[in-house]
Amino acid sequence: MAVDESCPVCRTAEVVCGKWTLLLVRDLAAGTLRFCELERSLTGISPRTLSLRLRALEEEGIVERHTYPEVPPRVEYALTEKGRALLPLVDGMRAYGERWLARRCEDAVAAALVSDVAAAA
Amino acid sequence: MAVDESCPVCRTAEVVCGKWTLLLVRDLAAGTLRFCELERSLTGISPRTLSLRLRALEEEGIVERHTYPEVPPRVEYALTEKGRALLPLVDGMRAYGERWLARRCEDAVAAALVSDVAAAA
DNA sequence: CAGCATCCGCCGTGATACTG
DNA sequence: CAGTATCACGGCGGATGCTG
């Protein structure tokens, strides 16, 4: 069943909810990047997924693609105005994550340190 | 492959990315609601999914559950402080959706009207 | 370098029926 | 009323290999 189209919150959620979408926006916020640069900055993404996400964002008008007819081929990606309009949202999510969602590995490290100290004492 | 835990944006995205999650937060923003009320306001959700989402949000401390030992049973759900902290984000998404993501059916209706008028002329 | 083709597994979700 | 149980499906994402 399709999600409620009449809710603007949900329309935004649909755009933004891909696993890698926000990471792409985050990385492109700094400026234009090439395919391989995105591949490196998004550790672990498969070229297939990156390609699919970029194409989807391009179709939604959030990302612009510029192709340079060179050898070797060069393609650069950048945010459009519609894409940059997502940045305040991304900042809001960053703020929420930092305030309310502890980083698990940090917690684990902290807990480990505490228990180590306790064990040593 | 797990998404980058070190990125607070992504941690927030993981919390928020369930299909119904934001709708739940949106509806609970108005105040405490019962299971059946949520079932009605989230048109089309199955009780299974509603139950799963509520439990997940409860485990993350975003939603509080209050059970009343009555017959018939009554259970109420409300946002916690951590849940209410999501509201500015929801507002931001609403603003983005309204500004940048046209409602498809409205567009269709508008387009139909335009073409009808054109056809009548 | 920038991708597409193919195959496959997982998870969220949906439908339906049933219980305390 | 407030769920749980069970079954099934679709789509996203991952892995690998190949092309212009």
Short mmCIF file of C-alpha atoms (C1' of nucleotides) in Angstrom, two decimals:
data_model
loop_
_atom_site.label_atom_id
_atom_site.label_comp_id
_atom_site.label_asym_id
_atom_site.label_seq_id
_atom_site.Cartn_x
_atom_site.Cartn_y
_atom_site.Cartn_z
CA MET A 1 0.00 0.00 0.00
CA ALA A 2 1.23 3.45 -0.94
CA VAL A 3 1.97 5.96 1.76
CA ASP A 4 -0.24 9.00 2.15
CA GLU A 5 0.57 11.32 -0.77
CA SER A 6 -1.39 14.16 0.76
CA CYS A 7 1.09 14.49 3.61
CA PRO A 8 4.06 16.70 2.68
CA VAL A 9 6.07 15.18 5.49
CA CYS A 10 5.71 11.79 3.87
CA ARG A 11 6.56 13.04 0.43
CA THR A 12 9.80 14.37 1.83
CA ALA A 13 10.37 11.14 3.70
CA GLU A 14 10.02 9.17 0.50
CA VAL A 15 12.68 11.27 -1.16
CA VAL A 16 15.02 11.15 1.77
CA CYS A 17 14.54 7.64 3.07
CA GLY A 18 16.87 5.73 0.82
CA LYS A 19 19.69 4.28 2.85
CA TRP A 20 22.36 6.32 1.08
CA THR A 21 20.41 9.33 -0.07
CA LEU A 22 21.24 11.61 2.82
CA LEU A 23 24.87 10.60 2.72
CA LEU A 24 25.00 11.68 -0.89
CA VAL A 25 23.43 15.02 -0.05
CA ARG A 26 25.76 15.43 2.87
CA ASP A 27 28.85 14.77 0.76
CA LEU A 28 27.69 16.87 -2.17
CA ALA A 29 27.00 19.75 0.20
CA ALA A 30 30.72 20.48 0.11
CA GLY A 31 30.66 20.87 -3.66
CA THR A 32 30.91 19.03 -6.93
CA LEU A 33 32.18 15.46 -6.82
CA ARG A 34 32.95 12.75 -9.33
CA PHE A 35 31.57 9.24 -9.32
CA CYS A 36 34.73 7.67 -7.97
CA GLU A 37 35.06 10.33 -5.29
CA LEU A 38 31.57 9.55 -4.09
CA GLU A 39 32.41 5.88 -4.21
CA ARG A 40 35.30 6.54 -1.84
CA SER A 41 33.53 8.92 0.51
CA LEU A 42 30.55 6.59 0.87
CA THR A 43 32.50 3.71 2.29
CA GLY A 44 30.94 0.40 1.39
CA ILE A 45 28.52 1.50 -1.29
CA SER A 46 28.38 -0.65 -4.41
CA PRO A 47 28.70 1.09 -7.78
CA ARG A 48 25.30 -0.26 -8.70
CA THR A 49 23.61 1.30 -5.70
CA LEU A 50 25.50 4.56 -6.12
CA SER A 51 24.45 4.72 -9.74
CA LEU A 52 20.83 3.97 -8.90
CA ARG A 53 20.69 6.55 -6.12
CA LEU A 54 22.33 9.22 -8.27
CA ARG A 55 19.93 8.55 -11.09
CA ALA A 56 16.92 8.70 -8.80
CA LEU A 57 18.09 11.97 -7.28
CA GLU A 58 18.77 13.34 -10.73
CA GLU A 59 15.23 12.46 -11.82
CA GLU A 60 13.86 14.23 -8.80
CA GLY A 61 15.89 17.31 -9.61
CA ILE A 62 17.99 17.16 -6.48
CA VAL A 63 21.28 16.36 -8.19
CA GLU A 64 22.76 17.65 -11.43
CA ARG A 65 25.01 15.56 -13.61
CA HIS A 66 27.64 17.07 -15.85
CA THR A 67 29.31 14.82 -18.39
CA TYR A 68 32.60 15.74 -19.99
CA PRO A 69 33.32 14.01 -23.29
CA GLU A 70 36.88 13.11 -22.49
CA VAL A 71 39.04 10.05 -22.30
CA PRO A 72 38.96 8.77 -19.67
CA PRO A 73 35.33 9.83 -19.15
CA ARG A 74 34.58 12.32 -16.42
CA VAL A 75 31.21 12.89 -14.81
CA GLU A 76 30.57 15.34 -12.02
CA TYR A 77 27.66 15.58 -9.65
CA ALA A 78 26.37 18.61 -7.76
CA LEU A 79 23.32 19.63 -5.79
CA THR A 80 20.65 21.71 -7.46
CA GLU A 81 18.78 24.44 -5.62
CA LYS A 82 16.18 21.86 -4.70
CA GLY A 83 18.97 19.71 -3.37
CA ARG A 84 20.56 22.51 -1.37
CA ALA A 85 17.15 23.19 0.13
CA LEU A 86 17.56 19.82 1.87
CA LEU A 87 20.62 20.99 3.76
CA PRO A 88 18.81 22.67 6.67
CA LEU A 89 16.95 19.40 7.08
CA VAL A 90 20.20 17.48 7.10
CA ASP A 91 21.56 19.89 9.70
CA GLY A 92 18.47 19.34 11.80
CA MET A 93 18.96 15.61 11.61
CA ARG A 94 22.60 15.99 12.53
CA ALA A 95 21.66 18.08 15.54
CA TYR A 96 19.08 15.52 16.62
CA GLY A 97 21.50 12.65 16.16
CA GLU A 98 24.17 14.36 18.20
CA ARG A 99 21.82 15.38 20.95
CA TRP A 100 19.66 12.26 21.26
CA LEU A 101 21.33 9.32 19.56
CA ALA A 102 24.56 8.24 21.13
CA ARG A 103 27.12 6.69 18.87
CA ARG A 104 27.09 3.01 19.77
CA CYS A 105 30.77 2.34 19.24
CA GLU A 106 31.66 5.33 21.41
CA ASP A 107 29.34 4.04 24.09
CA ALA A 108 30.92 0.64 23.81
CA VAL A 109 34.40 2.11 24.11
CA ALA A 110 33.34 4.24 27.05
CA ALA A 111 31.71 1.28 28.75
CA ALA A 112 34.78 -0.84 28.10
CA LEU A 113 37.02 1.80 29.62
CA VAL A 114 34.82 2.09 32.67
CA SER A 115 34.71 -1.66 33.21
CA ASP A 116 38.46 -1.93 32.63
CA VAL A 117 39.11 0.69 35.27
CA ALA A 118 36.69 -1.05 37.58
CA ALA A 119 38.42 -4.38 36.99
CA ALA A 120 41.85 -2.85 37.58
CA ALA A 121 40.78 -1.30 40.88
CA MET B 1 26.35 -3.63 5.03
CA ALA B 2 25.46 -1.38 7.95
CA VAL B 3 25.23 2.32 7.38
CA ASP B 4 27.88 4.62 8.82
CA GLU B 5 27.24 4.74 12.56
CA SER B 6 29.64 7.62 13.03
CA CYS B 7 27.36 9.95 11.09
CA PRO B 8 24.68 11.51 13.30
CA VAL B 9 22.60 12.30 10.23
CA CYS B 10 22.42 8.61 9.44
CA ARG B 11 21.61 7.61 12.99
CA THR B 12 18.64 9.93 12.82
CA ALA B 13 17.71 8.60 9.41
CA GLU B 14 17.66 5.06 10.73
CA VAL B 15 15.24 6.04 13.46
CA VAL B 16 13.02 8.02 11.15
CA CYS B 17 13.11 5.97 7.99
CA GLY B 18 10.35 3.49 8.69
CA LYS B 19 7.48 4.03 6.33
CA TRP B 20 5.03 4.86 9.10
CA THR B 21 7.34 6.26 11.74
CA LEU B 22 6.97 9.91 10.87
CA LEU B 23 3.24 9.56 10.49
CA LEU B 24 3.10 8.21 14.00
CA VAL B 25 5.14 11.11 15.32
CA ARG B 26 3.01 13.54 13.36
CA ASP B 27 -0.23 12.16 14.79
CA LEU B 28 1.07 11.84 18.33
CA ALA B 29 2.26 15.45 18.17
CA ALA B 30 -1.32 16.48 18.88
CA GLY B 31 -1.38 14.50 22.09
CA THR B 32 -2.03 11.08 23.58
CA LEU B 33 -3.77 8.53 21.38
CA ARG B 34 -5.02 5.00 21.75
CA PHE B 35 -4.12 2.06 19.55
CA CYS B 36 -7.42 2.08 17.68
CA GLU B 37 -7.24 5.83 17.17
CA LEU B 38 -3.83 5.48 15.57
CA GLU B 39 -5.18 2.61 13.49
CA ARG B 40 -7.84 4.96 12.16
CA SER B 41 -5.66 8.03 11.64
CA LEU B 42 -3.00 6.01 9.80
CA THR B 43 -5.26 4.86 7.03
CA GLY B 44 -4.22 1.51 5.66
CA ILE B 45 -1.78 0.42 8.36
CA SER B 46 -2.11 -3.16 9.52
CA PRO B 47 -2.33 -3.77 13.27
CA ARG B 48 0.81 -5.85 12.99
CA THR B 49 2.83 -3.03 11.50
CA LEU B 50 1.40 -0.48 13.90
CA SER B 51 2.29 -2.71 16.79
CA LEU B 52 5.82 -3.27 15.51
CA ARG B 53 6.45 0.43 14.88
CA LEU B 54 5.08 1.45 18.27
CA ARG B 55 7.23 -1.13 20.00
CA ALA B 56 10.34 0.00 18.13
CA LEU B 57 9.70 3.64 18.96
CA GLU B 58 9.05 2.71 22.55
CA GLU B 59 12.37 0.88 22.72
CA GLU B 60 14.13 3.93 21.35
CA GLY B 61 12.47 6.12 23.96
CA ILE B 62 10.53 8.18 21.48
CA VAL B 63 7.10 6.96 22.49
CA GLU B 64 5.67 6.19 25.94
CA ARG B 65 3.06 3.54 26.50
CA HIS B 66 0.56 3.72 29.32
CA THR B 67 -1.54 0.66 30.07
CA TYR B 68 -4.74 0.88 32.07
CA PRO B 69 -5.88 -2.38 33.68
CA GLU B 70 -9.50 -2.05 32.68
CA VAL B 71 -12.11 -4.00 30.79
CA PRO B 72 -12.08 -3.41 27.91
CA PRO B 73 -8.32 -2.83 27.93
CA ARG B 74 -7.03 0.64 27.24
CA VAL B 75 -3.54 1.58 26.14
CA GLU B 76 -2.42 5.10 25.36
CA TYR B 77 0.60 6.32 23.49
CA ALA B 78 2.36 9.65 23.75
CA LEU B 79 5.62 11.24 22.66
CA THR B 80 8.47 11.51 25.13
CA GLU B 81 10.77 14.51 25.25
CA LYS B 82 13.03 12.69 22.82
CA GLY B 83 10.05 12.19 20.58
CA ARG B 84 8.93 15.79 20.77
CA ALA B 85 12.47 16.81 19.83
CA LEU B 86 11.70 15.29 16.44
CA LEU B 87 8.90 17.76 15.79
CA PRO B 88 11.06 20.61 14.42
CA LEU B 89 12.48 18.06 12.02
CA VAL B 90 9.01 16.99 11.00
CA ASP B 91 8.12 20.64 10.47
CA GLY B 92 11.19 21.10 8.32
CA MET B 93 10.19 18.13 6.23
CA ARG B 94 6.68 19.47 5.90
CA ALA B 95 8.05 22.82 4.73
CA TYR B 96 10.30 21.14 2.22
CA GLY B 97 7.51 18.93 0.96
CA GLU B 98 5.19 21.87 0.49
CA ARG B 99 7.78 24.01 -1.20
CA TRP B 100 9.50 21.47 -3.42
CA LEU B 101 7.37 18.36 -3.75
CA ALA B 102 4.09 18.94 -5.48
CA ARG B 103 1.23 16.67 -4.56
CA ARG B 104 0.81 14.46 -7.61
CA CYS B 105 -2.97 14.14 -7.48
CA GLU B 106 -3.34 17.92 -7.11
CA ASP B 107 -1.06 18.40 -10.06
CA ALA B 108 -3.10 15.93 -12.01
CA VAL B 109 -6.32 17.70 -11.10
CA ALA B 110 -4.85 21.08 -11.96
CA ALA B 111 -3.52 19.79 -15.27
CA ALA B 112 -6.90 18.22 -16.03
CA LEU B 113 -8.66 21.49 -15.29
CA VAL B 114 -6.27 23.42 -17.50
CA SER B 115 -6.64 21.02 -20.39
CA ASP B 116 -10.42 20.92 -19.91
CA VAL B 117 -10.58 24.69 -20.14
CA ALA B 118 -8.32 24.61 -23.16
CA ALA B 119 -10.48 21.97 -24.79
CA ALA B 120 -13.67 23.95 -24.07
CA ALA B 121 -12.22 27.09 -25.68
"C1'" DC C 1 36.76 5.98 -15.21
"C1'" DA C 2 31.84 5.44 -15.15
"C1'" DG C 3 28.82 2.83 -15.51
"C1'" DC C 4 25.24 -1.48 -16.64
"C1'" DA C 5 23.66 -6.65 -16.32
"C1'" DT C 6 22.58 -10.37 -13.56
"C1'" DC C 7 21.53 -12.92 -9.61
"C1'" DC C 8 20.32 -13.20 -4.92
"C1'" DG C 9 19.26 -12.43 0.07
"C1'" DC C 10 17.09 -9.79 3.57
"C1'" DC C 11 13.79 -7.00 5.78
"C1'" DG C 12 9.81 -4.24 6.07
"C1'" DT C 13 5.34 -4.53 5.00
"C1'" DG C 14 0.67 -6.45 3.92
"C1'" DA C 15 -3.48 -9.71 4.50
"C1'" DT C 16 -5.87 -12.58 7.21
"C1'" DA C 17 -7.20 -14.96 11.17
"C1'" DC C 18 -7.14 -15.61 15.93
"C1'" DT C 19 -6.72 -14.48 21.39
"C1'" DG C 20 -6.89 -12.36 26.20
"C1'" DC D 1 -10.01 -3.14 22.58
"C1'" DA D 2 -5.32 -4.30 21.86
"C1'" DG D 3 -2.85 -6.81 20.21
"C1'" DT D 4 -0.23 -11.74 18.33
"C1'" DA D 5 0.49 -15.58 14.73
"C1'" DT D 6 1.31 -17.00 10.28
"C1'" DC D 7 2.20 -16.73 5.53
"C1'" DA D 8 3.70 -14.29 1.45
"C1'" DC D 9 5.50 -10.65 -1.44
"C1'" DG D 10 8.15 -6.71 -3.34
"C1'" DG D 11 11.90 -3.81 -3.48
"C1'" DC D 12 16.31 -2.19 -1.78
"C1'" DG D 13 20.65 -3.23 -1.47
"C1'" DG D 14 24.99 -6.34 -1.99
"C1'" DA D 15 28.40 -9.11 -4.91
"C1'" DT D 16 30.39 -10.03 -9.08
"C1'" DG D 17 31.59 -9.54 -13.76
"C1'" DC D 18 31.68 -6.98 -18.04
"C1'" DT D 19 31.67 -2.67 -21.45
"C1'" DG D 20 32.64 1.96 -23.86
#
